[in-house]
Amino acid sequence: MLIEEKANQNVFSESLIGLAENDPEVIVATSDSRGSGKLIPFAETYPKQIVEVGIAEQNLVGISAGLASAGKKVFVVSPSCFLTARSLEQVKNDVAYSDHPVKLVGISAGVSYGALGSTHHSIHDLAVLRAINNLTIIVPADNFETREAVKYAYRSKEPVYIRLGKKPMYTLHSEHSRFEIGKAITVKKGNDLAFIATGETVYRAYQAAQLLNQEGIHARVISMHTIKPLDKEAIVKAAKECSSIITVEEHFVHGGLGEACAGCLMEAGYSISFKIAGIPDEYTVTGSQDEILSNYGISGEGLRDMAKKY
Amino acid sequence: MALDDISNLEKKSVEYRRRILKCIKKANTGHTAGSLSCVDILNVLYNRIMNVSPENFRESDRDRYIQSKGHSVEALFVVLSDRGFFPESDLDTFSKFQSHYVGHPTRKVNGIEHNTGALGHGLSVSAGIALAGKMDGADYNVYTLLGDGELAEGSNWEAFMTASHYNLDNLLAIVDYNKLQITGPVQEVYNLEPFRDRMESFGWEVREVDGHNLAEMEKVFSRIPFNKEKPNLVIAHTIKGKGVSFMEDNYKWHHKVPNDKEYDQALNELVL
Ligand SMILES: Cc1ncc(C[n+]2csc(CCOP(=O)(O)OP(=O)(O)O)c2C)c(N)n1
Ligand SMILES: [Mg+2]
């Protein structure tokens, strides 16, 4: 049984307070987004370390690039739908290309905002950000990965994007797990098939693997927390050892984890039964996050059924 | 307008507010205070000013309404259903699985001109429609509703310049000037002032109204263009959460849903 824990966003904001306590150079930049980012305690504790720009996400990223170039350790916190679409040029030119170590934190990512509709969904972000040089992309699956991602971003001298959701997660790792950028973590062993999942879909893949276990099918579950750089070794190893691969992501089927894995396998000379589970190229069904994901088979049962077909 | 007409309109405003809350309560989600803030503006536009109805919605000479502050979708849905664009019962599906009545306007819903929800888009699109109207010599007007917090988006200021550059006097931008956004008072979040002077220096003709005074709004909105060849801006002084005492002027009600007790109390206050 999986144990419920906090929302990754909450863990992120708690981690920030820990960092700011020892380092006055830590700055949080927001665009009327401190409430959604769970940053009100941060703002109350360190009022001098929060920069508010109003509802102006392009300005937000530009200002943060400036702050970072002058030595501040800036965490930019804004809904990922706006941060990675509206501010994309600032991310590309002012952060990545100009090489300022801004820490971009996209909150309420994927379809977290559910019935607020497509303007508020962020299912394009991995595709567009993968196409930008000099940007590490991290999509934590649980609270442990979130804490580690924040630690990494804090130390990093390079631009980083962290993608977070707002729903409580489930514990997938023990505190002894090792987190290393660019190294996937195997959450469950198995050689019949492999789920390569990322972010908040990892626990769904894990649930599918548990259901498959009951039928004597042993699925490997891999948490691909770093989308760039991708852990090619883990992907090739899965292709060698398992008879099929299903990638799982809370993202459009184009340009995300699935296509990144497919490209990696083709280049390595592997041809294997392969399926990308994600949001298909259609007018996204409306509803809550859970309803949307389940509608597209991204649930324990849905992924189990998919696994039996591939 | 005759006095009894205005009292009919006032009755509508009360009924609209009740329906907004019902819709939000039933779905257990919604942008409560912003909808209560702007619904009187919508009431006047749809019932007194704009030439748009289910009958002419496909006609090219209809007036256009684009709600840039898309989050106040409940107000728009309630007014559209009252104008006959769809049955009120459709709103029972608000925010439900497979419903097109989602938390921001989409063109899947009859009567909606443009999909909004990401702030800072509506004015550019409205200016584009107004520009096309000028090109075609059409006599429709374009109405758009903006939030005051929303005006931090630079795209608005780009559109302000385009509109005055092209002399779009067929465009009326109304700002729901409730002085609050999510984090708190607008003026504590960013500096919008002196807003009126800024707009005049951008080449717009500005009027200020009480955004809950229906008769006053009708008078002002019906007089565009205020000044030939200039785009029109109305600063509508409003109260966020208007009509429900404990929601009024309290930023915490931006997207809060009333509990059962609060809901009952709100309905008790919203009577004629
Ligand atoms: C581009 C963009 N950034 C952020 C948001 C999230 N958001 C929704 S409403 C809102 C506050 C809007 O304040 P204001 O414009 O004053 O509206 P009102 O007070 O009338 O509700 C914010 C930040 C958004 N919808 N779009
Ligand atoms: Mg406001």
Coordinates of C-alpha atoms and ligand atoms in Angstrom, one line a residue:
Chain A
M1 CA 0.0 0.0 0.0
L2 CA 1.2 3.5 -0.8
I3 CA 1.3 6.0 2.0
E4 CA -0.1 9.4 1.3
E5 CA 2.2 12.4 1.9
K6 CA 2.2 16.1 1.3
A7 CA 1.8 17.9 -2.0
N8 CA 5.1 18.4 -3.6
Q9 CA 4.4 22.1 -3.8
N10 CA 4.2 22.3 0.0
V11 CA 7.4 20.4 0.4
F12 CA 9.0 22.8 -2.0
S13 CA 8.0 25.9 0.0
E14 CA 9.1 24.3 3.3
S15 CA 12.5 23.5 1.8
L16 CA 12.8 27.1 0.7
I17 CA 12.3 28.4 4.2
G18 CA 15.1 26.1 5.3
L19 CA 17.4 27.5 2.6
A20 CA 16.5 31.2 3.3
E21 CA 17.2 30.7 7.0
N22 CA 20.9 30.2 6.3
D23 CA 21.4 32.2 3.1
P24 CA 20.1 35.8 2.6
E25 CA 20.9 35.5 -1.1
V26 CA 18.0 33.2 -1.6
I27 CA 15.2 35.2 -3.3
V28 CA 11.7 34.0 -4.3
A29 CA 10.1 35.9 -7.2
T30 CA 6.4 35.7 -7.7
S31 CA 3.7 37.0 -10.0
D32 CA 0.6 37.2 -7.8
S33 CA 1.3 33.5 -7.3
R34 CA 2.5 33.3 -3.7
G35 CA -0.8 31.8 -2.5
S36 CA -0.9 29.0 -5.1
G37 CA 2.9 28.5 -4.4
K38 CA 2.2 28.0 -0.7
L39 CA 4.6 30.8 -0.1
I40 CA 2.7 32.9 2.4
P41 CA 4.7 31.5 5.4
F42 CA 7.9 32.3 3.4
A43 CA 6.7 35.8 2.7
E44 CA 5.9 36.4 6.3
T45 CA 9.2 34.9 7.6
Y46 CA 11.5 36.5 5.0
P47 CA 9.6 39.6 3.7
K48 CA 12.9 41.0 2.3
Q49 CA 13.6 37.9 0.3
I50 CA 10.4 37.9 -1.8
V51 CA 10.1 39.9 -5.0
E52 CA 6.6 40.5 -6.3
V53 CA 6.1 41.8 -9.8
G54 CA 2.3 41.4 -10.2
I55 CA 0.6 39.5 -12.9
A56 CA 3.5 39.8 -15.4
E57 CA 5.2 36.5 -16.0
Q58 CA 7.5 37.7 -18.8
N59 CA 8.7 40.6 -16.6
L60 CA 9.0 38.0 -13.8
V61 CA 11.5 35.9 -15.6
G62 CA 13.5 38.9 -17.0
I63 CA 13.7 40.5 -13.5
S64 CA 14.9 37.1 -12.1
A65 CA 17.6 36.8 -14.8
G66 CA 18.8 40.2 -13.7
L67 CA 18.8 39.3 -10.0
A68 CA 20.6 36.0 -10.8
S69 CA 23.3 37.8 -12.9
A70 CA 24.0 40.0 -9.8
G71 CA 24.5 37.0 -7.6
K72 CA 21.1 36.3 -6.1
K73 CA 19.9 32.7 -5.9
V74 CA 16.5 33.2 -7.4
F75 CA 13.6 30.7 -7.3
V76 CA 10.9 31.9 -9.7
V77 CA 7.5 30.5 -8.7
S78 CA 4.5 30.8 -11.1
P79 CA 2.0 28.4 -12.5
S80 CA 3.8 26.3 -15.1
C81 CA 1.2 27.0 -17.8
F82 CA 2.2 30.7 -17.8
L83 CA 5.8 30.4 -16.8
T84 CA 6.7 28.1 -19.7
A85 CA 4.4 29.6 -22.4
R86 CA 4.1 33.3 -21.9
S87 CA 7.6 33.7 -20.6
L88 CA 9.2 31.2 -23.0
E89 CA 11.4 33.8 -24.8
Q90 CA 12.7 35.1 -21.5
V91 CA 13.5 31.5 -20.4
K92 CA 15.2 30.8 -23.7
N93 CA 17.2 34.1 -24.1
D94 CA 17.5 35.7 -20.7
V95 CA 18.0 32.5 -18.6
A96 CA 19.3 29.6 -20.7
Y97 CA 21.1 31.3 -23.5
S98 CA 22.6 34.1 -21.3
D99 CA 23.4 31.4 -18.8
H100 CA 22.0 32.9 -15.6
P101 CA 21.4 30.3 -12.9
V102 CA 17.7 31.0 -12.4
K103 CA 15.7 28.3 -10.7
L104 CA 12.3 28.1 -12.6
V105 CA 9.6 26.4 -10.6
G106 CA 6.4 25.7 -12.4
I107 CA 3.6 25.0 -10.0
S108 CA 0.2 23.4 -10.6
A109 CA 1.8 21.7 -13.5
G110 CA 0.3 19.2 -16.0
V111 CA -3.5 19.2 -15.6
S112 CA -3.4 20.0 -11.9
Y113 CA -5.8 22.9 -12.6
G114 CA -8.3 20.4 -14.0
A115 CA -11.6 22.0 -14.8
L116 CA -10.1 25.5 -15.1
G117 CA -9.5 24.4 -18.7
S118 CA -6.8 24.3 -21.3
T119 CA -5.5 27.9 -20.6
H120 CA -4.4 26.6 -17.2
H121 CA -3.0 23.2 -18.3
S122 CA 0.7 22.8 -18.8
I123 CA 1.1 19.8 -21.1
H124 CA 3.5 21.5 -23.5
D125 CA 6.2 22.5 -21.1
L126 CA 8.5 19.5 -21.4
A127 CA 8.4 19.7 -25.2
V128 CA 9.3 23.3 -25.4
L129 CA 11.9 23.3 -22.6
R130 CA 13.5 20.1 -24.0
A131 CA 14.2 22.1 -27.1
I132 CA 16.2 24.7 -25.2
N133 CA 19.9 24.2 -24.6
N134 CA 21.4 24.8 -21.1
L135 CA 18.3 23.9 -19.0
T136 CA 18.1 21.0 -16.6
I137 CA 14.5 19.7 -16.3
I138 CA 13.4 17.9 -13.2
V139 CA 10.0 16.4 -12.6
P140 CA 9.8 15.1 -9.0
A141 CA 7.5 12.1 -8.3
D142 CA 7.2 12.4 -4.5
N143 CA 8.3 14.5 -1.5
F144 CA 11.7 13.0 -1.4
E145 CA 12.5 13.7 -5.0
T146 CA 11.1 17.3 -4.5
R147 CA 13.4 17.9 -1.5
E148 CA 16.4 16.6 -3.5
A149 CA 15.5 18.6 -6.6
V150 CA 15.3 21.9 -4.5
K151 CA 18.7 21.1 -2.9
Y152 CA 20.2 20.5 -6.4
A153 CA 18.7 23.7 -7.8
Y154 CA 19.9 25.7 -4.9
R155 CA 23.5 24.6 -5.5
S156 CA 23.4 24.6 -9.3
K157 CA 25.3 27.2 -11.2
E158 CA 23.1 26.5 -14.2
P159 CA 19.5 27.1 -15.1
V160 CA 17.0 24.6 -13.8
Y161 CA 13.3 23.9 -14.3
I162 CA 11.4 22.0 -11.6
R163 CA 7.8 21.0 -12.3
L164 CA 5.5 20.5 -9.4
G165 CA 1.9 19.6 -8.8
K166 CA -0.6 20.5 -6.2
K167 CA -2.1 17.2 -5.1
P168 CA -0.8 15.2 -2.2
M169 CA 1.6 12.5 -3.4
Y170 CA 2.5 9.0 -2.2
T171 CA 5.8 7.9 -0.7
L172 CA 7.8 6.0 -3.3
H173 CA 11.2 6.2 -1.8
S174 CA 12.8 5.7 1.5
E175 CA 15.1 8.3 3.0
H176 CA 17.9 6.0 2.0
S177 CA 17.2 6.3 -1.7
R178 CA 19.8 8.0 -3.7
F179 CA 18.9 10.9 -5.9
E180 CA 21.3 12.0 -8.6
I181 CA 20.5 14.4 -11.4
G182 CA 20.3 12.4 -14.7
K183 CA 20.0 9.1 -12.9
A184 CA 16.6 7.4 -12.9
I185 CA 15.5 5.6 -9.8
T186 CA 14.0 2.1 -10.0
V187 CA 11.0 2.2 -7.7
K188 CA 10.0 -1.4 -8.4
K189 CA 11.9 -4.3 -9.9
G190 CA 10.6 -6.6 -12.6
N191 CA 11.5 -7.9 -16.0
D192 CA 8.2 -8.5 -17.9
L193 CA 7.7 -5.0 -18.9
A194 CA 8.9 -1.6 -17.8
F195 CA 6.9 1.5 -17.0
I196 CA 9.1 4.6 -17.4
A197 CA 7.2 7.3 -15.7
T198 CA 7.8 10.8 -14.6
G199 CA 6.5 13.2 -11.9
E200 CA 3.0 12.6 -10.5
T201 CA 2.3 9.7 -12.8
V202 CA 5.0 7.5 -11.2
Y203 CA 2.7 6.4 -8.4
R204 CA 0.0 5.6 -11.0
A205 CA 2.4 3.3 -12.8
Y206 CA 3.3 1.8 -9.4
Q207 CA -0.3 1.1 -8.7
A208 CA -0.6 -0.6 -12.2
A209 CA 2.5 -2.7 -11.4
Q210 CA 0.9 -3.8 -8.1
L211 CA -2.3 -4.8 -10.0
L212 CA -0.2 -6.7 -12.6
N213 CA 1.7 -8.5 -9.8
Q214 CA -1.6 -10.1 -8.8
E215 CA -1.8 -11.6 -12.2
G216 CA 1.8 -12.8 -12.1
I217 CA 3.1 -10.1 -14.4
H218 CA 6.2 -8.4 -13.0
A219 CA 6.5 -4.8 -14.1
R220 CA 9.5 -2.6 -13.5
V221 CA 8.7 0.9 -12.5
I222 CA 11.3 3.6 -13.2
S223 CA 11.0 7.2 -11.9
M224 CA 12.6 9.3 -14.6
H225 CA 12.8 12.4 -12.5
T226 CA 15.3 14.2 -14.8
I227 CA 13.9 14.7 -18.3
K228 CA 17.1 16.5 -19.3
P229 CA 19.7 15.2 -19.2
L230 CA 17.9 11.9 -19.7
D231 CA 19.2 8.7 -18.2
K232 CA 19.8 6.8 -21.4
E233 CA 21.5 3.9 -19.6
A234 CA 18.4 3.1 -17.6
I235 CA 16.2 3.2 -20.8
V236 CA 18.5 0.9 -22.8
K237 CA 18.8 -1.4 -19.8
A238 CA 15.0 -1.6 -19.6
A239 CA 14.8 -2.4 -23.3
K240 CA 17.4 -5.2 -22.9
E241 CA 15.8 -6.8 -19.9
C242 CA 12.0 -6.3 -20.4
S243 CA 9.8 -7.3 -23.3
S244 CA 8.0 -4.0 -23.6
I245 CA 8.1 -0.4 -22.4
I246 CA 5.3 2.0 -21.5
T247 CA 6.2 5.5 -20.9
V248 CA 3.9 7.6 -18.7
E249 CA 3.6 11.3 -18.3
E250 CA 1.2 14.1 -17.4
H251 CA 2.0 15.8 -20.7
F252 CA 1.1 15.9 -24.4
V253 CA 2.2 12.7 -26.2
H254 CA 4.4 14.8 -28.5
G255 CA 7.7 16.1 -27.4
G256 CA 7.8 14.8 -23.8
L257 CA 9.3 11.8 -22.0
G258 CA 7.9 9.2 -24.4
E259 CA 9.4 10.6 -27.5
A260 CA 12.6 11.3 -25.7
C261 CA 12.8 7.6 -24.7
A262 CA 11.8 6.5 -28.2
G263 CA 14.6 8.6 -29.7
C264 CA 17.1 7.3 -27.3
L265 CA 16.1 3.6 -28.1
M266 CA 16.2 4.1 -31.9
E267 CA 19.6 5.7 -31.7
A268 CA 20.9 2.9 -29.6
G269 CA 19.5 0.4 -32.1
Y270 CA 16.7 -1.1 -30.0
S271 CA 13.3 -1.9 -31.5
I272 CA 10.8 -3.0 -28.8
S273 CA 7.1 -3.0 -28.2
F274 CA 6.6 0.6 -27.1
K275 CA 3.7 2.8 -26.0
I276 CA 3.5 6.4 -24.9
A277 CA 0.8 7.1 -22.3
G278 CA 0.1 10.8 -22.2
I279 CA -2.5 13.4 -23.2
P280 CA -3.3 12.7 -26.9
D281 CA -3.5 15.3 -29.7
E282 CA -7.1 16.3 -29.3
Y283 CA -9.2 18.9 -27.5
T284 CA -8.4 17.8 -24.0
V285 CA -11.4 16.3 -22.2
T286 CA -12.7 18.5 -19.4
G287 CA -12.8 17.6 -15.7
S288 CA -10.6 17.3 -12.6
Q289 CA -7.0 16.2 -12.9
D290 CA -7.9 12.7 -11.9
E291 CA -10.8 12.5 -14.4
I292 CA -8.6 13.8 -17.2
L293 CA -5.7 11.4 -16.5
S294 CA -8.0 8.4 -16.0
N295 CA -9.9 9.3 -19.2
Y296 CA -6.6 8.8 -21.1
G297 CA -5.7 5.6 -19.3
I298 CA -3.3 7.2 -16.9
S299 CA -4.5 5.4 -13.8
G300 CA -3.6 2.1 -12.0
E301 CA -6.3 0.2 -13.9
G302 CA -5.8 2.0 -17.2
L303 CA -2.1 1.4 -17.2
R304 CA -2.6 -2.2 -16.2
D305 CA -5.0 -2.7 -19.2
M306 CA -2.5 -1.0 -21.5
A307 CA 0.3 -3.2 -20.3
K308 CA -1.7 -6.3 -21.2
K309 CA -2.1 -5.1 -24.7
Y310 CA 1.5 -4.3 -25.3
Chain B
M1 CA -34.3 55.1 -19.0
A2 CA -37.5 54.9 -17.1
L3 CA -37.4 54.2 -13.4
D4 CA -39.3 50.9 -13.6
D5 CA -36.8 49.7 -16.2
I6 CA -34.0 50.3 -13.9
S7 CA -35.6 48.5 -11.1
N8 CA -36.1 45.5 -13.4
L9 CA -32.5 45.6 -14.2
E10 CA -31.7 45.8 -10.5
K11 CA -33.8 42.7 -9.9
K12 CA -31.7 41.0 -12.5
S13 CA -28.5 41.9 -10.7
V14 CA -29.8 40.3 -7.5
E15 CA -30.9 37.2 -9.3
Y16 CA -27.6 37.0 -11.2
R17 CA -25.7 37.1 -7.9
R18 CA -27.8 34.3 -6.5
R19 CA -27.2 32.2 -9.6
I20 CA -23.4 32.8 -9.5
L21 CA -23.2 31.6 -6.0
K22 CA -25.4 28.6 -6.7
C23 CA -23.2 27.6 -9.6
I24 CA -20.0 28.0 -7.6
K25 CA -21.5 26.2 -4.6
K26 CA -22.7 23.3 -6.6
A27 CA -19.4 22.8 -8.4
N28 CA -17.5 23.5 -5.2
T29 CA -15.1 25.7 -7.3
G30 CA -15.1 29.1 -8.8
H31 CA -14.0 32.7 -8.8
T32 CA -16.5 34.1 -6.4
A33 CA -15.6 37.7 -5.6
G34 CA -14.5 38.7 -9.1
S35 CA -17.8 37.5 -10.6
L36 CA -19.8 39.5 -8.0
S37 CA -17.6 42.5 -8.8
C38 CA -18.3 42.6 -12.5
V39 CA -21.8 41.2 -12.9
D40 CA -23.5 44.6 -12.9
I41 CA -21.3 45.7 -15.8
L42 CA -22.3 42.6 -17.7
N43 CA -26.0 43.2 -16.8
V44 CA -25.9 46.6 -18.4
L45 CA -23.9 45.5 -21.5
Y46 CA -26.0 42.5 -22.3
N47 CA -29.4 43.9 -21.4
R48 CA -29.1 47.5 -22.5
I49 CA -26.0 48.2 -24.6
M50 CA -24.8 45.5 -26.9
N51 CA -26.5 44.3 -30.1
V52 CA -25.9 40.7 -29.5
S53 CA -28.4 37.9 -29.0
P54 CA -28.7 34.2 -29.8
E55 CA -30.5 35.2 -33.0
N56 CA -27.7 37.4 -34.4
F57 CA -24.7 35.7 -32.8
R58 CA -23.6 34.3 -36.2
E59 CA -24.2 37.7 -38.0
S60 CA -21.1 39.7 -38.8
D61 CA -22.5 43.0 -37.6
R62 CA -23.2 41.9 -34.0
D63 CA -21.4 43.7 -31.2
R64 CA -18.6 41.6 -29.7
Y65 CA -17.9 41.0 -26.0
I66 CA -14.6 39.6 -24.9
Q67 CA -14.0 38.9 -21.3
S68 CA -10.3 39.3 -20.7
K69 CA -10.6 38.6 -17.0
G70 CA -11.8 35.1 -17.9
H71 CA -11.8 33.8 -14.4
S72 CA -15.1 35.6 -13.7
V73 CA -16.7 33.1 -16.1
E74 CA -19.6 32.4 -13.7
A75 CA -20.9 35.9 -14.1
L76 CA -20.7 35.6 -17.9
F77 CA -22.4 32.2 -18.0
V78 CA -25.2 33.3 -15.8
V79 CA -25.9 36.4 -18.0
L80 CA -25.6 34.5 -21.2
S81 CA -28.1 31.9 -20.0
D82 CA -30.5 34.6 -19.0
R83 CA -30.2 36.1 -22.5
G84 CA -31.2 32.8 -23.9
F85 CA -27.9 31.5 -25.3
F86 CA -28.4 28.2 -23.4
P87 CA -30.7 26.8 -20.7
E88 CA -29.8 27.7 -17.2
S89 CA -29.8 24.0 -16.3
D90 CA -26.7 23.6 -18.4
L91 CA -24.9 25.3 -15.5
D92 CA -25.5 22.3 -13.3
T93 CA -22.6 20.7 -15.2
F94 CA -20.2 23.6 -14.4
S95 CA -16.7 22.2 -13.9
K96 CA -17.9 18.6 -14.2
F97 CA -16.4 15.8 -16.3
Q98 CA -16.9 16.4 -20.0
S99 CA -18.8 19.6 -19.5
H100 CA -17.9 22.6 -21.7
Y101 CA -18.8 24.9 -18.9
V102 CA -15.3 25.0 -17.5
G103 CA -13.7 27.6 -15.2
H104 CA -12.9 30.0 -18.0
P105 CA -14.8 31.0 -21.2
T106 CA -14.5 28.7 -24.2
R107 CA -16.1 29.0 -27.6
K108 CA -17.6 25.5 -27.1
V109 CA -20.3 27.5 -25.2
N110 CA -22.8 29.4 -27.2
G111 CA -22.4 33.1 -26.9
I112 CA -18.7 33.1 -26.1
E113 CA -16.6 35.0 -28.7
H114 CA -13.1 34.1 -27.6
N115 CA -11.3 31.7 -25.2
T116 CA -9.8 33.5 -22.3
G117 CA -8.3 32.6 -18.9
A118 CA -4.7 33.5 -19.3
L119 CA -4.8 37.2 -18.4
G120 CA -3.6 39.9 -20.7
H121 CA -4.9 38.5 -24.0
G122 CA -8.4 39.9 -24.4
L123 CA -7.5 43.5 -25.2
S124 CA -5.2 42.6 -28.1
V125 CA -7.9 40.3 -29.6
S126 CA -10.6 42.9 -29.1
A127 CA -8.4 45.5 -30.8
G128 CA -7.9 43.1 -33.7
I129 CA -11.7 42.7 -34.1
A130 CA -12.2 46.5 -33.8
L131 CA -9.5 47.0 -36.5
A132 CA -11.2 44.6 -38.8
G133 CA -14.4 46.5 -38.2
K134 CA -12.7 49.7 -39.3
M135 CA -11.3 48.0 -42.4
D136 CA -14.7 46.7 -43.3
G137 CA -16.6 49.9 -42.5
A138 CA -18.7 47.8 -40.2
D139 CA -20.7 49.5 -37.5
Y140 CA -20.3 47.0 -34.6
N141 CA -18.5 47.9 -31.4
V142 CA -16.2 45.7 -29.4
Y143 CA -16.5 45.6 -25.6
T144 CA -13.9 44.1 -23.4
L145 CA -13.6 43.6 -19.6
L146 CA -10.2 43.8 -17.9
G147 CA -9.2 43.3 -14.3
D148 CA -7.0 45.9 -12.5
G149 CA -4.5 43.3 -11.3
E150 CA -4.5 42.0 -14.9
L151 CA -3.2 45.3 -16.1
A152 CA 0.3 44.4 -14.9
E153 CA 0.6 42.2 -18.0
G154 CA 2.7 44.2 -20.5
S155 CA 0.6 42.9 -23.5
N156 CA -2.2 45.2 -22.3
W157 CA 0.0 48.2 -22.8
E158 CA 1.1 47.1 -26.2
A159 CA -2.6 46.8 -27.1
F160 CA -3.4 50.2 -25.6
M161 CA -0.9 51.7 -28.0
T162 CA -2.2 49.8 -31.0
A163 CA -5.7 50.9 -30.3
S164 CA -4.9 54.5 -30.2
H165 CA -2.5 54.2 -33.2
Y166 CA -5.4 52.9 -35.3
N167 CA -8.0 55.3 -33.8
L168 CA -10.2 52.4 -32.6
D169 CA -13.1 54.5 -31.3
N170 CA -15.3 51.4 -31.8
L171 CA -13.5 49.7 -28.9
L172 CA -14.7 50.1 -25.3
A173 CA -12.4 48.7 -22.6
I174 CA -14.0 48.5 -19.2
V175 CA -11.7 48.0 -16.2
D176 CA -13.3 46.2 -13.2
Y177 CA -11.5 48.5 -10.8
N178 CA -12.0 46.7 -7.5
K179 CA -8.5 47.4 -6.3
L180 CA -7.9 43.8 -5.3
Q181 CA -6.2 40.8 -6.8
I182 CA -5.2 37.4 -5.4
T183 CA -2.4 38.4 -3.1
G184 CA -4.1 41.5 -1.7
P185 CA -4.6 45.2 -2.7
V186 CA -3.4 45.9 -6.2
Q187 CA -1.5 48.9 -5.0
E188 CA 0.5 46.7 -2.6
V189 CA 1.3 44.3 -5.4
Y190 CA 2.4 46.7 -8.2
N191 CA 2.0 50.3 -9.0
L192 CA -0.9 51.0 -11.4
E193 CA -1.3 54.7 -10.5
P194 CA -1.9 57.3 -11.8
F195 CA -3.9 55.0 -14.0
R196 CA -6.3 57.6 -15.5
D197 CA -3.4 59.9 -16.4
R198 CA -1.5 57.0 -17.9
M199 CA -4.4 56.0 -20.1
E200 CA -4.9 59.6 -21.3
S201 CA -1.3 59.8 -22.1
F202 CA -1.7 56.6 -24.2
G203 CA -4.3 58.4 -26.3
W204 CA -7.5 56.9 -24.7
E205 CA -10.6 58.8 -23.8
V206 CA -11.4 58.0 -20.2
R207 CA -14.6 58.0 -18.1
E208 CA -15.1 56.9 -14.5
V209 CA -18.3 55.3 -13.3
D210 CA -19.7 53.6 -10.2
G211 CA -19.5 50.0 -11.5
H212 CA -22.6 49.0 -9.5
N213 CA -24.8 52.0 -10.6
L214 CA -26.7 50.5 -13.5
A215 CA -28.3 53.8 -14.7
E216 CA -25.0 55.6 -14.7
M217 CA -23.2 52.8 -16.6
E218 CA -26.0 52.7 -19.2
K219 CA -25.6 56.4 -19.7
V220 CA -21.9 56.3 -20.1
F221 CA -21.5 53.1 -22.1
S222 CA -24.1 54.2 -24.6
R223 CA -22.1 57.3 -25.5
I224 CA -19.2 55.8 -27.3
P225 CA -17.2 57.1 -29.0
F226 CA -16.6 59.6 -26.3
N227 CA -14.4 61.4 -28.6
K228 CA -14.1 60.6 -32.3
E229 CA -11.1 58.6 -33.3
K230 CA -10.0 57.7 -29.8
P231 CA -10.4 54.3 -28.1
N232 CA -12.7 54.4 -25.1
L233 CA -11.9 53.4 -21.5
V234 CA -14.2 53.2 -18.6
I235 CA -12.8 52.8 -15.1
A236 CA -15.6 51.1 -13.3
H237 CA -15.1 51.6 -9.6
T238 CA -16.4 48.3 -8.1
I239 CA -16.3 46.3 -4.9
K240 CA -14.9 42.8 -5.1
G241 CA -17.5 40.4 -3.6
K242 CA -20.2 43.1 -4.0
G243 CA -23.6 42.1 -2.5
V244 CA -22.5 39.8 0.2
S245 CA -21.3 41.7 3.3
F246 CA -18.6 39.3 4.4
M247 CA -17.2 38.9 0.9
E248 CA -17.1 42.6 0.1
D249 CA -13.6 44.1 -0.3
N250 CA -12.0 41.0 1.1
Y251 CA -9.3 39.5 -1.2
K252 CA -9.6 36.1 0.4
W253 CA -12.8 35.5 -1.5
H254 CA -11.0 35.6 -4.9
H255 CA -11.6 31.9 -5.4
K256 CA -13.0 30.7 -2.2
V257 CA -16.2 28.7 -2.1
P258 CA -18.7 29.5 0.6
N259 CA -19.5 26.7 3.1
D260 CA -23.1 25.8 3.8
K261 CA -23.6 28.4 6.5
E262 CA -21.9 31.2 4.5
Y263 CA -23.9 30.2 1.4
D264 CA -27.2 30.5 3.3
Q265 CA -26.2 33.8 4.8
A266 CA -25.2 35.1 1.4
L267 CA -28.6 34.1 -0.1
N268 CA -30.4 35.7 2.8
E269 CA -28.6 39.0 2.0
L270 CA -29.3 38.7 -1.8
V271 CA -32.9 39.6 -1.8
L272 CA -34.8 42.5 -3.3
Ligands
LIG1 C1 -1.4 35.1 -17.3 C2 -2.1 34.8 -16.1 N1 -1.4 34.8 -14.9 C3 -2.0 34.5 -13.8 C4 -3.3 34.1 -13.7 C5 -3.9 33.7 -12.4 N2 -4.9 34.6 -11.9 C6 -6.2 34.4 -12.1 S1 -7.1 35.7 -11.6 C7 -5.8 36.5 -11.0 C8 -5.9 37.8 -10.3 C9 -6.6 38.8 -11.1 O1 -6.8 40.0 -10.5 P1 -7.7 41.1 -11.2 O2 -7.3 41.3 -12.6 O3 -7.7 42.3 -10.3 O4 -9.1 40.4 -11.2 P2 -10.4 40.6 -10.2 O5 -9.9 41.3 -9.0 O6 -11.4 41.3 -11.0 O7 -10.8 39.2 -9.9 C10 -4.6 35.8 -11.2 C11 -3.3 36.1 -10.8 C12 -4.0 34.0 -14.9 N3 -5.2 33.6 -15.0 N4 -3.4 34.4 -16.1
MG2 MG -9.1 43.3 -9.2

